[in-house]
Amino acid sequence: MKFTNKQFSKLLALVMVICTMTRAFFLVEWLKSPLRGFNEFASLDMANLLNWGVDFFEKPFEFSPFFLLIYTLSKFFDSANLLIVYVVFQLIFSVLIVYFVAQIAKKITGNYFIALLSAVLVAFYSPLLLYCGVFLREVMYVLLGTMSLYFLIYYRNNKKAIIYFSIFIGLFYGVRVAAITWVISAFIWLIVRELITANHTGKLNNFSNCFSTIFNNKFLKRLVLCCVTIAVGILIFNTVKNRKLLTNFDNYPYYYNVGSQEQINSLDVVNSNGNQYKEKNKTSSFKAYFVKTKQLFTAYLLPNNINYYFWRGRLGILKIMLGVVVFYSLAVTSIIFNFKRFCLKKEAVLGYFCVSFALPLIVFVPLGRYSLIFIAPFAIYSAIFLHQLVFLFVKKQYLRFLIAIILLATITSIYYKILNQKGNLERSSDYVGLIAIYEKNRQKDSEALIKTYQKAHQIFPNNSYFVYHYAQNLLKNNQVNDAKKILITFNNNPQGQKKFDSILLLSAILMTQEQYNEALMQLEKFDAKQAYERQKNDNNVNLQYALYCDLYGDAIMRHKSRLSDTKRKQIAVLFYKNALRLLDKQVTSHQKLIKIIELKMEKINKNK
């Protein structure tokens, strides 16, 4: 299928208009959706990023175009409207990504049909649209990465392209430090390309002439000048604001340690402490990296703050858009089917781009939102493969056509099998968050709240995270017996997950109903040592459990009832002992509480 440049421009404009319309529909739906409320949870990255952006010039953050944009917008809009405005910006960014992907495909393949098809695939890729609705850096990160790739391949066609490339690759690094691998790779690519060009034109006579060729190259001179200017600008900014030179590398030993462990449990919430990487899952670095390499190119988006699989079923427009399995199946099939071509021809730059981003993701954690950076090369790979299918069929090359179809069907079926093996792709934390949003508008969303609780309890009857929150909600609404029933059923179920918080909550309920023997039986199930081992990477969780134990111990000591003095002291001591088992004398925040509890136990022992 052949187009003129004028026809291509008109068709691309049409694709972008349709793309803009889908974004407008998404915005209307998003404004009414609970997804909007997820950006306000203090425990998730979205709220933290918003606060950091607003305080950008007041807090010791290194330079970042993302925070600079948030800070600028915060001067014109209040916190309620700031989120809406930033979402609109992200929707605009996503439309620009569509344009740049089409231009990259046109330059690399020289085929207008492939370029248009690439634009269509990006425009209707549902994860990209979903991340436009959350307060994260992903969409800006993908835009700047795609623009840096665009100016990299166009640097010989436009005198200013190398300047724009240096600007956007500098901004790109500022959004997320993981881009450093692409910054280095892009510089190497430019130098090698210029040496190859010099060799073809006869300017490179021998190996010793390489350095003089590099230093005398007008493109590389301009690139170095621009990059030095940007670096000096950032250095001056950070120096004036008394900030670190470039970025904060203090946490990278920790992230490297996390990355060397076995893959994350995708159905759990990922928090800043990475508690999913339990000690029992430690494995050799090689095996872990191999597993994560497979995971990176598998059609499964590893959830983090937002779970794509949870929200796709709750936002109507996402249901009708291109899903992950189809997108990844086409891209991976194309890579296998055209491996030699993609390594040796112009498309090699796309593979180079993918590898440079794959390295930091494999070393650390290949979360679904991080892998969104592959959208440009994967869309172009997919478009090339679809174009090949049409070409093979029209040219009656039925054998190759059949091989391509079988390969595509095989990879697609493998991806669906992997998803089926994972079972339910929704997390209990997704439901807890959704319930919290409905709770804020209880009168308006009361029916949705009840249905969500019932559905979640059917899916996660043995999940402590959900059961605990469900019981707490029932207690808030004075449904004490219902909460008690749910907790007893859960605690008596051998298949239940960790029961530390649910045991403490049930014990408290039983004590308020003066069922002290039953409370004591529950407390004896509470293994504080096991709780400490499971949570020892998170001192805040241990401190929270210890505070619960301490408060319950105090409550039972103060409670005057038909309970004997001996029994009351027995229960209180059990609470205090569990609290001490959860605390660590080496942790400063624990030391004061340890002393207080030890004094309480001394007092009880003296009065015996």
Coordinates of C-alpha atoms in Angstrom, one line a residue:
M1 CA 0.0 0.0 0.0
K2 CA 1.7 3.2 -1.2
F3 CA 1.1 6.8 0.0
T4 CA 2.5 10.1 -1.0
N5 CA 4.0 12.3 1.7
K6 CA 1.0 14.6 1.5
Q7 CA -1.4 11.7 1.9
F8 CA 0.6 10.4 4.8
S9 CA 0.5 13.8 6.6
K10 CA -3.3 14.0 6.2
L11 CA -3.8 10.4 7.4
L12 CA -1.5 10.9 10.4
A13 CA -3.4 14.1 11.2
L14 CA -6.7 12.1 11.1
V15 CA -5.2 9.4 13.5
M16 CA -4.1 12.2 15.9
V17 CA -7.6 13.7 15.8
I18 CA -9.2 10.4 16.6
C19 CA -6.5 9.8 19.3
T20 CA -7.4 13.2 20.8
M21 CA -11.1 12.3 20.8
T22 CA -10.4 9.1 22.7
R23 CA -8.4 11.1 25.2
A24 CA -11.4 13.5 25.6
F25 CA -13.7 10.5 26.3
F26 CA -11.2 9.1 28.8
L27 CA -11.0 12.4 30.6
V28 CA -14.8 12.6 31.0
E29 CA -14.9 9.1 32.3
W30 CA -11.9 9.6 34.5
L31 CA -13.5 12.6 36.2
K32 CA -16.3 10.4 37.5
S33 CA -14.1 7.3 38.1
P34 CA -12.7 6.2 41.5
L35 CA -9.3 6.0 39.7
R36 CA -9.1 9.8 40.3
G37 CA -9.2 9.2 44.1
F38 CA -6.3 6.8 44.0
N39 CA -4.0 9.7 43.4
E40 CA -4.8 11.0 46.9
F41 CA -3.6 8.0 49.0
A42 CA -0.6 9.0 51.1
S43 CA 0.8 5.4 50.9
L44 CA 1.1 5.5 47.1
D45 CA 3.7 7.3 45.0
M46 CA 1.1 9.6 43.3
A47 CA 0.4 11.7 46.5
N48 CA 4.1 11.8 47.4
L49 CA 5.2 12.9 43.9
L50 CA 2.5 15.7 44.0
N51 CA 3.8 16.9 47.4
W52 CA 7.4 16.8 46.3
G53 CA 6.6 18.7 43.1
V54 CA 4.7 21.4 45.1
D55 CA 7.7 21.7 47.5
F56 CA 10.3 21.5 44.7
F57 CA 12.1 24.7 45.6
E58 CA 11.7 24.4 49.3
K59 CA 13.0 20.8 49.7
P60 CA 16.5 19.4 48.8
F61 CA 15.5 17.7 45.5
E62 CA 17.9 17.5 42.6
F63 CA 16.8 19.1 39.3
S64 CA 13.9 17.4 37.6
P65 CA 11.7 18.7 34.7
F66 CA 8.8 16.6 36.2
F67 CA 9.0 18.4 39.6
L68 CA 9.6 21.7 37.8
L69 CA 6.3 21.3 35.8
I70 CA 4.4 20.4 39.0
Y71 CA 5.8 23.3 40.9
T72 CA 4.9 25.7 38.0
L73 CA 1.3 24.4 37.8
S74 CA 0.9 24.6 41.6
K75 CA 1.4 28.4 41.4
F76 CA -1.7 28.7 39.2
F77 CA -4.0 25.9 40.4
D78 CA -5.1 24.6 43.9
S79 CA -4.4 21.0 44.8
A80 CA -7.9 19.8 43.7
N81 CA -7.5 21.3 40.2
L82 CA -3.8 20.6 39.9
L83 CA -4.4 16.9 39.4
I84 CA -6.9 17.5 36.6
V85 CA -4.6 19.9 34.8
Y86 CA -1.7 17.5 35.1
V87 CA -3.9 14.7 33.7
V88 CA -4.8 16.9 30.7
F89 CA -1.0 17.6 30.2
Q90 CA -0.4 13.8 30.2
L91 CA -3.2 13.3 27.7
I92 CA -1.5 15.9 25.4
F93 CA 1.9 14.2 26.0
S94 CA 0.3 10.8 24.8
V95 CA -0.9 12.4 21.6
L96 CA 2.6 13.8 21.0
I97 CA 4.0 10.3 21.5
V98 CA 1.8 9.0 18.7
Y99 CA 3.2 11.7 16.4
F100 CA 6.8 11.0 17.2
V101 CA 6.4 7.2 16.9
A102 CA 5.0 7.7 13.4
Q103 CA 7.9 9.9 12.4
I104 CA 10.5 7.5 13.8
A105 CA 8.8 4.6 11.9
K106 CA 8.7 6.6 8.7
K107 CA 12.4 7.4 9.0
I108 CA 13.6 3.9 9.9
T109 CA 11.4 1.8 7.5
G110 CA 10.7 4.4 4.7
N111 CA 7.2 3.0 4.6
Y112 CA 4.2 5.3 5.2
F113 CA 1.9 2.4 5.9
I114 CA 4.1 1.0 8.7
A115 CA 4.4 4.5 10.1
L116 CA 0.6 5.0 10.2
L117 CA 0.0 1.6 11.6
S118 CA 2.6 2.3 14.4
A119 CA 0.8 5.5 15.2
V120 CA -2.6 3.6 15.4
L121 CA -1.1 0.9 17.7
V122 CA 0.3 3.6 20.1
A123 CA -2.9 5.7 20.0
F124 CA -5.1 2.8 21.1
Y125 CA -2.7 1.0 23.5
S126 CA -4.7 0.9 26.7
P127 CA -1.9 0.9 29.3
L128 CA -0.6 4.2 28.0
L129 CA -4.0 5.8 28.3
L130 CA -4.5 4.4 31.8
Y131 CA -1.2 5.9 33.1
C132 CA -2.4 9.3 31.7
G133 CA -4.9 9.2 34.6
V134 CA -2.5 8.8 37.5
F135 CA 0.0 11.3 39.0
L136 CA 3.2 9.5 38.0
R137 CA 6.2 10.3 35.8
E138 CA 5.6 7.5 33.2
V139 CA 4.0 9.5 30.4
M140 CA 6.5 12.4 30.5
Y141 CA 9.3 9.8 30.7
V142 CA 8.0 7.9 27.7
L143 CA 7.5 11.2 25.7
L144 CA 11.1 12.5 26.4
G145 CA 12.5 9.1 25.7
T146 CA 10.7 8.9 22.4
M147 CA 11.7 12.4 21.4
S148 CA 15.3 11.7 22.2
L149 CA 15.1 8.6 19.9
Y150 CA 13.4 10.8 17.2
F151 CA 16.2 13.5 17.2
L152 CA 18.9 10.8 17.4
I153 CA 17.8 9.3 14.1
Y154 CA 17.1 12.7 12.4
Y155 CA 20.3 14.4 13.5
R156 CA 21.8 14.4 10.0
N157 CA 18.5 15.8 8.4
N158 CA 18.3 18.9 10.5
K159 CA 21.0 21.2 11.7
K160 CA 19.2 21.9 15.0
A161 CA 18.3 18.2 15.6
I162 CA 21.5 17.5 17.5
I163 CA 20.8 20.5 19.8
Y164 CA 17.2 19.2 20.4
F165 CA 18.6 15.7 21.0
S166 CA 21.0 16.9 23.7
I167 CA 18.2 19.0 25.4
F168 CA 15.7 16.2 25.5
I169 CA 18.1 13.5 26.5
G170 CA 19.2 15.7 29.4
L171 CA 15.6 16.3 30.4
F172 CA 14.9 12.6 30.0
Y173 CA 17.7 11.8 32.5
G174 CA 16.3 14.4 34.9
V175 CA 12.9 12.6 35.0
R176 CA 14.4 9.2 36.0
V177 CA 18.0 8.3 36.6
A178 CA 17.6 4.9 35.0
A179 CA 17.8 6.8 31.7
I180 CA 21.6 7.0 32.2
T181 CA 22.1 3.8 30.2
W182 CA 20.3 5.3 27.2
V183 CA 22.3 8.5 27.5
I184 CA 25.6 6.6 27.4
S185 CA 24.3 4.2 24.7
A186 CA 23.0 7.1 22.5
F187 CA 26.4 8.9 22.7
I188 CA 28.2 5.6 21.7
W189 CA 25.7 5.2 18.8
L190 CA 26.4 8.7 17.5
I191 CA 30.2 8.2 17.6
V192 CA 30.1 4.9 15.9
R193 CA 27.7 6.2 13.2
E194 CA 30.0 9.1 12.5
L195 CA 33.1 6.8 12.3
I196 CA 31.2 4.5 9.9
T197 CA 30.2 7.5 7.7
A198 CA 33.8 8.9 7.8
N199 CA 35.0 5.4 6.7
H200 CA 32.6 5.3 3.8
T201 CA 33.5 8.8 2.6
G202 CA 37.3 8.0 2.8
K203 CA 37.9 10.5 5.7
L204 CA 38.9 7.6 8.1
N205 CA 42.2 6.3 6.7
N206 CA 43.4 4.2 9.7
F207 CA 42.6 3.5 13.3
S208 CA 44.9 6.2 14.6
N209 CA 42.8 8.7 12.7
C210 CA 39.7 7.8 14.8
F211 CA 40.2 10.4 17.5
S212 CA 40.9 13.3 15.2
T213 CA 37.8 12.3 13.2
I214 CA 35.7 12.4 16.3
F215 CA 37.1 15.7 17.6
N216 CA 36.7 17.4 14.2
N217 CA 33.2 16.2 13.5
K218 CA 30.7 19.1 13.4
F219 CA 27.8 17.0 14.8
L220 CA 29.8 15.7 17.7
K221 CA 31.2 19.1 18.5
R222 CA 27.7 20.6 18.6
L223 CA 26.5 17.7 20.7
V224 CA 29.3 18.1 23.3
L225 CA 28.8 21.9 23.5
C226 CA 25.1 21.5 24.1
C227 CA 25.5 18.7 26.7
V228 CA 28.2 20.7 28.6
T229 CA 25.9 23.8 28.6
I230 CA 23.0 21.7 30.0
A231 CA 25.2 20.0 32.6
V232 CA 26.6 23.3 33.7
G233 CA 23.1 24.8 34.0
I234 CA 21.9 21.9 36.2
L235 CA 25.1 22.1 38.2
I236 CA 24.6 25.8 38.9
F237 CA 20.9 25.2 39.8
N238 CA 21.9 22.4 42.3
T239 CA 24.7 24.4 43.7
V240 CA 22.6 27.6 44.3
K241 CA 19.9 25.4 45.9
N242 CA 22.6 23.5 48.0
R243 CA 21.6 20.2 46.4
K244 CA 23.5 17.1 45.3
L245 CA 25.5 17.3 42.2
L246 CA 23.3 15.3 39.9
T247 CA 21.1 12.8 41.7
N248 CA 20.7 10.8 44.8
F249 CA 22.6 7.4 44.5
D250 CA 22.3 6.6 48.3
N251 CA 19.5 4.0 47.8
Y252 CA 21.1 2.2 44.9
P253 CA 22.9 -0.4 46.9
Y254 CA 19.6 -1.3 48.4
Y255 CA 17.9 -1.5 45.0
Y256 CA 20.7 -3.6 43.7
N257 CA 20.2 -6.0 46.6
V258 CA 16.5 -6.1 45.8
G259 CA 17.2 -6.7 42.2
S260 CA 19.5 -9.7 42.8
Q261 CA 16.6 -11.5 44.6
E262 CA 13.9 -13.6 43.1
Q263 CA 11.0 -11.9 41.1
I264 CA 8.4 -9.9 42.9
N265 CA 5.0 -11.3 43.9
S266 CA 2.9 -9.4 41.4
L267 CA -0.3 -9.6 43.4
D268 CA 1.1 -7.9 46.5
V269 CA 1.4 -4.1 47.0
V270 CA 4.9 -2.8 46.4
N271 CA 6.0 -0.4 49.0
S272 CA 9.2 1.7 49.5
N273 CA 10.8 -1.1 51.6
G274 CA 10.3 -3.8 49.0
N275 CA 8.9 -6.2 51.6
Q276 CA 7.8 -8.7 48.9
Y277 CA 11.4 -9.9 48.5
K278 CA 11.4 -12.2 51.5
E279 CA 14.6 -13.8 52.8
K280 CA 13.3 -17.2 51.9
N281 CA 13.1 -16.2 48.2
K282 CA 16.8 -15.4 48.0
T283 CA 18.4 -17.0 44.9
S284 CA 21.5 -16.6 42.7
S285 CA 21.7 -13.3 40.9
F286 CA 22.0 -15.1 37.6
K287 CA 18.8 -17.0 38.1
A288 CA 17.0 -13.9 39.3
Y289 CA 18.1 -11.8 36.3
F290 CA 17.2 -14.5 33.9
V291 CA 13.7 -14.7 35.4
K292 CA 13.3 -11.0 35.2
T293 CA 14.5 -10.9 31.6
K294 CA 11.7 -13.3 30.7
Q295 CA 9.3 -11.3 32.8
L296 CA 10.2 -8.1 31.0
F297 CA 9.2 -9.4 27.6
T298 CA 6.2 -11.3 28.8
A299 CA 2.7 -9.9 28.1
Y300 CA 2.0 -9.3 31.8
L301 CA 2.3 -5.8 33.4
L302 CA 3.6 -6.3 36.9
P303 CA 1.4 -4.1 39.1
N304 CA 2.7 -1.5 41.5
N305 CA 0.8 1.6 42.6
I306 CA -1.8 1.0 39.9
N307 CA -3.0 -2.4 38.7
Y308 CA -3.8 -2.3 35.0
Y309 CA -5.8 -5.5 35.1
F310 CA -8.0 -4.1 37.9
W311 CA -8.8 -0.8 36.2
R312 CA -9.2 -2.1 32.6
G313 CA -12.5 -3.8 33.7
R314 CA -13.7 -0.6 35.4
L315 CA -13.1 2.0 32.7
G316 CA -15.3 1.5 29.7
I317 CA -13.0 3.0 27.1
L318 CA -10.0 0.8 28.1
K319 CA -12.1 -2.3 27.4
I320 CA -12.4 -1.5 23.7
M321 CA -8.7 -0.5 23.3
L322 CA -5.7 -2.6 22.4
G323 CA -4.6 -4.9 25.2
V324 CA -1.2 -6.0 26.4
V325 CA -1.3 -9.6 25.1
V326 CA -2.0 -8.6 21.5
F327 CA 0.5 -5.8 21.5
Y328 CA 3.3 -7.9 23.0
S329 CA 2.5 -10.9 20.9
L330 CA 2.8 -8.9 17.7
A331 CA 6.1 -7.3 18.8
V332 CA 7.8 -10.4 20.1
T333 CA 6.7 -12.4 17.0
S334 CA 8.1 -9.7 14.8
I335 CA 11.4 -9.7 16.7
I336 CA 11.8 -13.5 16.2
F337 CA 10.5 -13.5 12.6
N338 CA 12.9 -10.6 11.6
F339 CA 15.7 -11.1 14.0
K340 CA 18.5 -10.8 11.4
R341 CA 17.0 -7.8 9.8
F342 CA 16.5 -6.0 13.1
C343 CA 20.1 -6.6 14.1
L344 CA 21.8 -5.5 10.8
K345 CA 19.4 -3.0 9.1
K346 CA 18.2 0.5 10.2
E347 CA 15.8 -1.1 12.7
A348 CA 18.8 -2.0 14.8
V349 CA 18.5 1.3 16.6
L350 CA 15.2 0.2 18.0
G351 CA 16.8 -2.9 19.5
Y352 CA 19.6 -0.8 20.8
F353 CA 17.0 1.4 22.5
C354 CA 15.3 -1.6 24.1
V355 CA 18.5 -3.2 25.4
S356 CA 19.6 0.1 27.0
F357 CA 16.4 0.3 29.0
A358 CA 16.2 -3.5 29.6
L359 CA 19.4 -3.5 31.6
P360 CA 18.4 -1.2 34.5
L361 CA 14.9 -2.9 34.6
I362 CA 16.5 -6.4 34.9
V363 CA 19.0 -5.2 37.5
F364 CA 16.2 -3.6 39.6
V365 CA 12.5 -4.4 39.2
P366 CA 10.7 -4.7 35.8
L367 CA 7.4 -3.2 36.9
G368 CA 4.7 -2.8 34.3
R369 CA 4.8 1.0 34.4
Y370 CA 8.6 1.0 33.8
S371 CA 8.3 -1.2 30.7
L372 CA 6.0 1.4 29.1
I373 CA 9.2 2.9 27.7
F374 CA 9.2 0.1 25.1
I375 CA 6.1 1.4 23.5
A376 CA 7.8 3.1 20.5
P377 CA 10.0 0.1 19.3
F378 CA 7.3 -2.5 20.1
A379 CA 4.7 -0.5 18.1
I380 CA 7.1 -0.3 15.1
Y381 CA 8.0 -4.0 15.4
S382 CA 4.3 -4.9 15.5
A383 CA 3.5 -2.7 12.5
I384 CA 6.3 -4.2 10.5
F385 CA 5.0 -7.7 11.2
L386 CA 1.4 -6.8 10.2
H387 CA 2.7 -5.2 7.0
Q388 CA 4.6 -8.3 6.3
L389 CA 1.5 -10.5 6.7
V390 CA -0.4 -8.3 4.2
F391 CA 2.6 -8.4 1.8
L392 CA 3.1 -12.2 2.0
F393 CA -0.6 -12.8 1.5
V394 CA -0.9 -10.4 -1.5
K395 CA 2.3 -11.9 -3.1
K396 CA 0.9 -15.4 -2.5
Q397 CA 3.9 -16.5 -0.5
Y398 CA 1.6 -18.7 1.5
L399 CA 4.2 -20.9 3.2
R400 CA 6.0 -17.9 4.9
F401 CA 2.6 -16.4 5.6
L402 CA 1.5 -19.7 7.3
I403 CA 4.7 -19.9 9.3
A404 CA 4.2 -16.3 10.5
I405 CA 0.6 -17.0 11.6
I406 CA 1.6 -20.2 13.4
L407 CA 4.4 -18.3 15.2
L408 CA 2.0 -15.5 16.2
A409 CA -0.6 -18.0 17.4
T410 CA 1.9 -20.0 19.4
I411 CA 3.3 -16.9 21.2
T412 CA -0.2 -15.5 21.9
S413 CA -1.3 -18.8 23.4
I414 CA 1.8 -19.0 25.6
Y415 CA 1.0 -15.5 26.9
Y416 CA -2.6 -16.4 27.6
K417 CA -1.4 -19.6 29.4
I418 CA 1.0 -17.5 31.6
L419 CA -1.9 -15.2 32.5
N420 CA -4.2 -18.1 33.3
Q421 CA -1.5 -19.7 35.5
K422 CA -1.3 -16.5 37.5
G423 CA -5.0 -16.8 38.3
N424 CA -6.8 -13.8 39.6
L425 CA -4.9 -10.7 38.4
E426 CA -6.7 -8.4 40.9
R427 CA -5.1 -7.7 44.3
S428 CA -6.7 -7.3 47.6
S429 CA -5.1 -3.9 48.0
D430 CA -6.9 -2.7 44.8
Y431 CA -10.2 -3.5 46.5
V432 CA -9.2 -1.9 49.8
G433 CA -8.2 1.3 47.9
L434 CA -11.5 1.3 45.9
I435 CA -13.5 0.8 49.1
A436 CA -11.7 3.7 50.8
I437 CA -12.8 5.9 48.0
Y438 CA -16.4 4.8 48.2
E439 CA -16.2 5.3 52.0
K440 CA -15.5 9.0 51.4
N441 CA -18.8 9.3 49.6
R442 CA -20.7 6.7 51.6
Q443 CA -24.1 8.3 50.9
K444 CA -23.5 8.7 47.2
D445 CA -21.7 5.3 46.7
S446 CA -23.3 3.2 49.5
E447 CA -24.6 0.5 47.0
A448 CA -21.2 0.3 45.2
L449 CA -19.5 0.1 48.6
I450 CA -21.6 -2.9 49.7
K451 CA -21.2 -4.7 46.4
T452 CA -17.4 -4.1 46.4
Y453 CA -17.0 -5.5 49.9
Q454 CA -19.1 -8.6 49.1
K455 CA -17.3 -9.3 45.8
A456 CA -13.8 -8.8 47.4
H457 CA -14.7 -11.1 50.3
Q458 CA -15.7 -13.8 47.8
I459 CA -12.4 -13.4 46.0
F460 CA -10.1 -13.0 49.0
P461 CA -11.6 -14.9 52.0
N462 CA -8.1 -15.9 53.1
N463 CA -6.3 -12.7 52.5
S464 CA -5.4 -11.0 55.8
Y465 CA -4.9 -7.5 54.2
F466 CA -8.5 -7.5 53.0
V467 CA -10.1 -9.3 56.0
Y468 CA -8.5 -6.9 58.5
H469 CA -9.8 -3.9 56.6
Y470 CA -13.2 -5.4 56.1
A471 CA -13.5 -6.1 59.9
Q472 CA -12.4 -2.6 60.7
N473 CA -15.0 -1.2 58.5
L474 CA -17.7 -3.3 60.1
L475 CA -16.6 -2.1 63.5
K476 CA -16.8 1.5 62.4
N477 CA -20.5 0.8 61.5
N478 CA -21.1 -0.9 64.9
Q479 CA -21.5 -4.3 63.2
V480 CA -19.3 -5.9 66.0
N481 CA -20.7 -9.4 65.7
D482 CA -20.3 -9.5 61.9
A483 CA -16.7 -8.4 62.3
K484 CA -16.1 -11.0 65.0
K485 CA -17.6 -13.7 62.8
I486 CA -15.4 -12.8 59.8
L487 CA -12.2 -12.7 62.0
I488 CA -13.0 -16.0 63.7
T489 CA -13.6 -17.8 60.4
F490 CA -10.4 -16.3 59.0
N491 CA -8.2 -17.1 62.0
N492 CA -9.4 -20.7 62.2
N493 CA -8.7 -21.3 58.5
P494 CA -5.4 -23.1 58.0
Q495 CA -5.1 -21.6 54.5
G496 CA -5.2 -18.0 55.7
Q497 CA -2.2 -15.8 55.3
K498 CA -0.4 -14.1 58.2
K499 CA -2.9 -13.5 60.9
F500 CA -1.0 -11.1 63.2
D501 CA -3.2 -8.1 62.8
S502 CA -6.5 -10.1 62.6
I503 CA -5.6 -12.0 65.9
L504 CA -4.9 -8.7 67.7
L505 CA -8.1 -7.1 66.4
L506 CA -10.2 -10.2 67.3
S507 CA -8.6 -10.3 70.8
A508 CA -9.6 -6.7 71.3
I509 CA -13.2 -7.4 70.3
L510 CA -13.5 -10.4 72.6
M511 CA -12.1 -8.4 75.5
T512 CA -14.7 -5.6 75.0
Q513 CA -17.4 -8.4 75.2
E514 CA -15.7 -9.7 78.4
Q515 CA -14.9 -13.0 76.7
Y516 CA -11.4 -13.1 78.3
N517 CA -10.7 -16.9 78.0
E518 CA -11.4 -16.7 74.3
A519 CA -9.2 -13.6 74.0
L520 CA -6.4 -15.4 75.8
M521 CA -6.8 -18.4 73.4
Q522 CA -6.5 -16.1 70.4
L523 CA -3.4 -14.3 71.9
E524 CA -1.7 -17.6 72.4
K525 CA -1.9 -18.1 68.6
F526 CA -0.1 -14.8 68.0
D527 CA 3.5 -15.7 67.2
A528 CA 5.3 -12.4 67.7
K529 CA 8.6 -13.9 66.8
Q530 CA 7.3 -15.1 63.4
A531 CA 5.7 -11.6 62.9
Y532 CA 9.0 -10.0 63.5
E533 CA 10.8 -12.3 61.1
R534 CA 8.3 -11.7 58.4
Q535 CA 8.4 -7.9 58.8
K536 CA 11.9 -7.3 60.0
N537 CA 12.7 -5.2 56.9
D538 CA 10.0 -2.8 57.9
N539 CA 10.5 -1.4 61.4
N540 CA 7.4 0.7 61.1
V541 CA 5.1 -2.3 60.8
N542 CA 6.8 -4.0 63.8
L543 CA 6.4 -0.8 65.8
Q544 CA 2.7 -0.6 64.9
Y545 CA 2.1 -4.2 66.0
A546 CA 4.0 -3.6 69.2
L547 CA 2.0 -0.4 70.0
Y548 CA -1.2 -2.5 69.5
C549 CA 0.0 -5.0 72.0
D550 CA 1.1 -2.3 74.5
L551 CA -2.3 -0.5 74.2
Y552 CA -4.3 -3.7 74.6
G553 CA -2.1 -4.6 77.6
D554 CA -2.8 -1.2 79.2
A555 CA -6.5 -1.5 78.5
I556 CA -6.8 -4.9 80.2
M557 CA -4.9 -3.7 83.3
R558 CA -7.2 -0.7 83.6
H559 CA -10.4 -2.7 83.1
K560 CA -12.4 -3.4 86.3
S561 CA -14.7 -6.3 85.8
R562 CA -15.5 -9.8 87.0
L563 CA -12.2 -10.9 85.6
S564 CA -9.8 -11.9 88.4
D565 CA -6.7 -9.9 89.1
T566 CA -4.5 -12.8 88.3
K567 CA -6.2 -13.5 84.9
R568 CA -6.0 -9.8 84.0
K569 CA -2.3 -9.7 84.7
Q570 CA -1.8 -12.9 82.8
I571 CA -3.4 -11.5 79.6
A572 CA -1.6 -8.1 80.0
V573 CA 1.8 -9.8 80.4
L574 CA 1.2 -11.9 77.3
F575 CA 0.5 -8.6 75.4
Y576 CA 3.6 -7.0 76.7
K577 CA 5.8 -10.0 75.9
N578 CA 4.6 -10.1 72.3
A579 CA 5.3 -6.3 72.1
L580 CA 8.9 -6.8 73.2
R581 CA 9.4 -9.7 70.8
L582 CA 8.4 -7.3 67.9
L583 CA 10.8 -4.6 68.9
D584 CA 14.5 -4.2 68.2
K585 CA 16.8 -2.6 70.7
Q586 CA 19.1 -1.5 67.8
V587 CA 16.3 0.7 66.3
T588 CA 16.2 4.1 67.9
S589 CA 12.4 4.6 67.5
H590 CA 11.9 1.3 69.4
Q591 CA 14.2 1.9 72.4
K592 CA 11.8 4.3 74.4
L593 CA 8.8 1.9 74.0
I594 CA 11.0 -1.1 75.1
K595 CA 11.9 0.7 78.4
I596 CA 8.3 1.7 79.1
I597 CA 7.0 -1.9 78.6
E598 CA 9.8 -3.4 80.7
L599 CA 8.9 -1.0 83.6
K600 CA 5.2 -2.1 83.3
M601 CA 6.2 -5.8 83.5
E602 CA 8.5 -5.1 86.5
K603 CA 5.6 -3.4 88.3
I604 CA 3.2 -6.4 87.6
N605 CA 5.8 -8.9 88.8
K606 CA 6.4 -6.9 92.0
N607 CA 2.7 -6.9 92.8
K608 CA 2.2 -10.6 92.3

